[in-house]
Amino acid sequence: MQRETLVYQADGLTMKSELFFEPKGVPQPGILVYPEAYGLNKHALSRAERLASLGYVSLACDLHGEAKVVEDLGASIKLLDPLYADPAKTRARAAGGLHALAARPEVDAARIGAIGFCFGGTMGLELARSGADIKAVVGFHSGLGTTAPKTDAKAIRARILVCIGGDDPFIPLGQRVNFEEEMRGGGVDWQMNVYGGTVHSFTNPTAANAKRPDAVRYSAEADRRSWGAMLDLFAEAFA
């Protein structure tokens, strides 16, 4: 497997993202991997590498610039305040990764998808809401809210799958209901998987480091099920 650092500009920042691929000789589908609030940590890198082992060209995307990783949950969330305040900034960072990935000769630019974890899932959804030409977006324990739900969803061209913990305190039932209404109103091809007895960060084996088990906790079952649902969606979207 090959690994390269891709450097590009997005939202006024120098992004240093990591590309993974197995040389195939012909262009393959590309997958953007947007990380949790912490930034480009081992979780996102391992998922990108795992996707590359399945034949995709994957880009683990920088979030904070200069590949910065902030391990303290509170501090990392604070860095996201400007992005929550202005979705255009989130979309700019997401689109920077898309353009960098699509430009690679190993990638079939007509077959690109995105996945994201926590805020990274929100990035993927905002990229779709911008009207980006991508085939599928999968959000794992991702925030579902947006500032213009009645208009932006109409621009979505991708198939959408969100995988949510049924007891996630950061994604309450009301937010799920609003998201459903947004997707219906936009005529989107969408799915929502909700996992019982599951909270936030259920895909991250190191979630216990946050020391908030009632809110942030790994679930091997939800991790396995959501990953399988993602693969099924990609098989359909890239056929």
PDB file of N, CA and C in Angstrom, residues 22 30-31 77 80-81 88 96 102 112 128 149 165-166 176 188 196 206 213 216:
ATOM      1  N   GLU A  22      -3.834   1.334  -3.105  1.00  0.00           N
ATOM      2  CA  GLU A  22      -3.121   0.207  -3.687  1.00  0.00           C
ATOM      3  C   GLU A  22      -3.042   0.461  -5.184  1.00  0.00           C
ATOM      4  N   GLY A  30     -12.851   7.041  -5.212  1.00  0.00           N
ATOM      5  CA  GLY A  30     -12.153   7.740  -4.137  1.00  0.00           C
ATOM      6  C   GLY A  30     -13.080   7.992  -2.964  1.00  0.00           C
ATOM      7  N   ILE A  31     -12.519   7.934  -1.749  1.00  0.00           N
ATOM      8  CA  ILE A  31     -13.297   8.178  -0.535  1.00  0.00           C
ATOM      9  C   ILE A  31     -12.591   9.227   0.319  1.00  0.00           C
ATOM     10  N   ILE A  77     -13.383  20.840  20.524  1.00  0.00           N
ATOM     11  CA  ILE A  77     -14.711  21.351  20.181  1.00  0.00           C
ATOM     12  C   ILE A  77     -14.697  22.873  20.093  1.00  0.00           C
ATOM     13  N   LEU A  80     -13.931  24.342  16.837  1.00  0.00           N
ATOM     14  CA  LEU A  80     -14.971  24.222  15.814  1.00  0.00           C
ATOM     15  C   LEU A  80     -15.995  25.353  15.854  1.00  0.00           C
ATOM     16  N   ASP A  81     -15.940  26.199  16.864  1.00  0.00           N
ATOM     17  CA  ASP A  81     -16.928  27.271  16.995  1.00  0.00           C
ATOM     18  C   ASP A  81     -17.087  28.094  15.709  1.00  0.00           C
ATOM     19  N   ALA A  88     -20.196  27.891   5.613  1.00  0.00           N
ATOM     20  CA  ALA A  88     -19.375  28.084   4.417  1.00  0.00           C
ATOM     21  C   ALA A  88     -17.921  27.714   4.693  1.00  0.00           C
ATOM     22  N   GLY A  96     -11.897  21.421  -0.093  1.00  0.00           N
ATOM     23  CA  GLY A  96     -10.470  21.383  -0.358  1.00  0.00           C
ATOM     24  C   GLY A  96      -9.978  19.957  -0.498  1.00  0.00           C
ATOM     25  N   ALA A 102      -9.868  14.450  -6.119  1.00  0.00           N
ATOM     26  CA  ALA A 102     -10.341  14.295  -7.496  1.00  0.00           C
ATOM     27  C   ALA A 102      -9.236  14.531  -8.516  1.00  0.00           C
ATOM     28  N   ILE A 112     -16.731   9.419  -6.469  1.00  0.00           N
ATOM     29  CA  ILE A 112     -16.142   9.838  -5.193  1.00  0.00           C
ATOM     30  C   ILE A 112     -17.242   9.865  -4.130  1.00  0.00           C
ATOM     31  N   ALA A 128     -22.239  17.722   0.810  1.00  0.00           N
ATOM     32  CA  ALA A 128     -23.366  17.305  -0.022  1.00  0.00           C
ATOM     33  C   ALA A 128     -24.372  18.438  -0.190  1.00  0.00           C
ATOM     34  N   PRO A 149     -32.023  24.282   6.258  1.00  0.00           N
ATOM     35  CA  PRO A 149     -32.508  22.949   5.889  1.00  0.00           C
ATOM     36  C   PRO A 149     -33.546  22.944   4.774  1.00  0.00           C
ATOM     37  N   GLY A 165     -26.145   6.796  17.229  1.00  0.00           N
ATOM     38  CA  GLY A 165     -26.451   6.118  18.481  1.00  0.00           C
ATOM     39  C   GLY A 165     -27.809   6.560  18.997  1.00  0.00           C
ATOM     40  N   GLY A 166     -28.653   5.600  19.341  1.00  0.00           N
ATOM     41  CA  GLY A 166     -30.000   5.941  19.799  1.00  0.00           C
ATOM     42  C   GLY A 166     -30.019   6.739  21.087  1.00  0.00           C
ATOM     43  N   ARG A 176     -32.823  14.469  14.979  1.00  0.00           N
ATOM     44  CA  ARG A 176     -33.057  13.401  14.006  1.00  0.00           C
ATOM     45  C   ARG A 176     -34.349  13.658  13.230  1.00  0.00           C
ATOM     46  N   VAL A 188     -34.181  13.786  -1.226  1.00  0.00           N
ATOM     47  CA  VAL A 188     -32.883  13.121  -1.165  1.00  0.00           C
ATOM     48  C   VAL A 188     -33.061  11.609  -1.024  1.00  0.00           C
ATOM     49  N   GLY A 196     -29.537   1.008  19.121  1.00  0.00           N
ATOM     50  CA  GLY A 196     -29.990   1.067  20.501  1.00  0.00           C
ATOM     51  C   GLY A 196     -28.868   0.840  21.493  1.00  0.00           C
ATOM     52  N   THR A 206     -10.838   4.208  21.071  1.00  0.00           N
ATOM     53  CA  THR A 206     -10.215   4.985  22.149  1.00  0.00           C
ATOM     54  C   THR A 206     -11.178   5.996  22.763  1.00  0.00           C
ATOM     55  N   PRO A 213     -18.222   8.175  29.859  1.00  0.00           N
ATOM     56  CA  PRO A 213     -18.824   6.951  29.324  1.00  0.00           C
ATOM     57  C   PRO A 213     -20.313   7.021  29.064  1.00  0.00           C
ATOM     58  N   VAL A 216     -19.877   9.299  25.600  1.00  0.00           N
ATOM     59  CA  VAL A 216     -18.880   8.969  24.569  1.00  0.00           C
ATOM     60  C   VAL A 216     -18.357   7.575  24.875  1.00  0.00           C
TER      61      VAL A 216
END
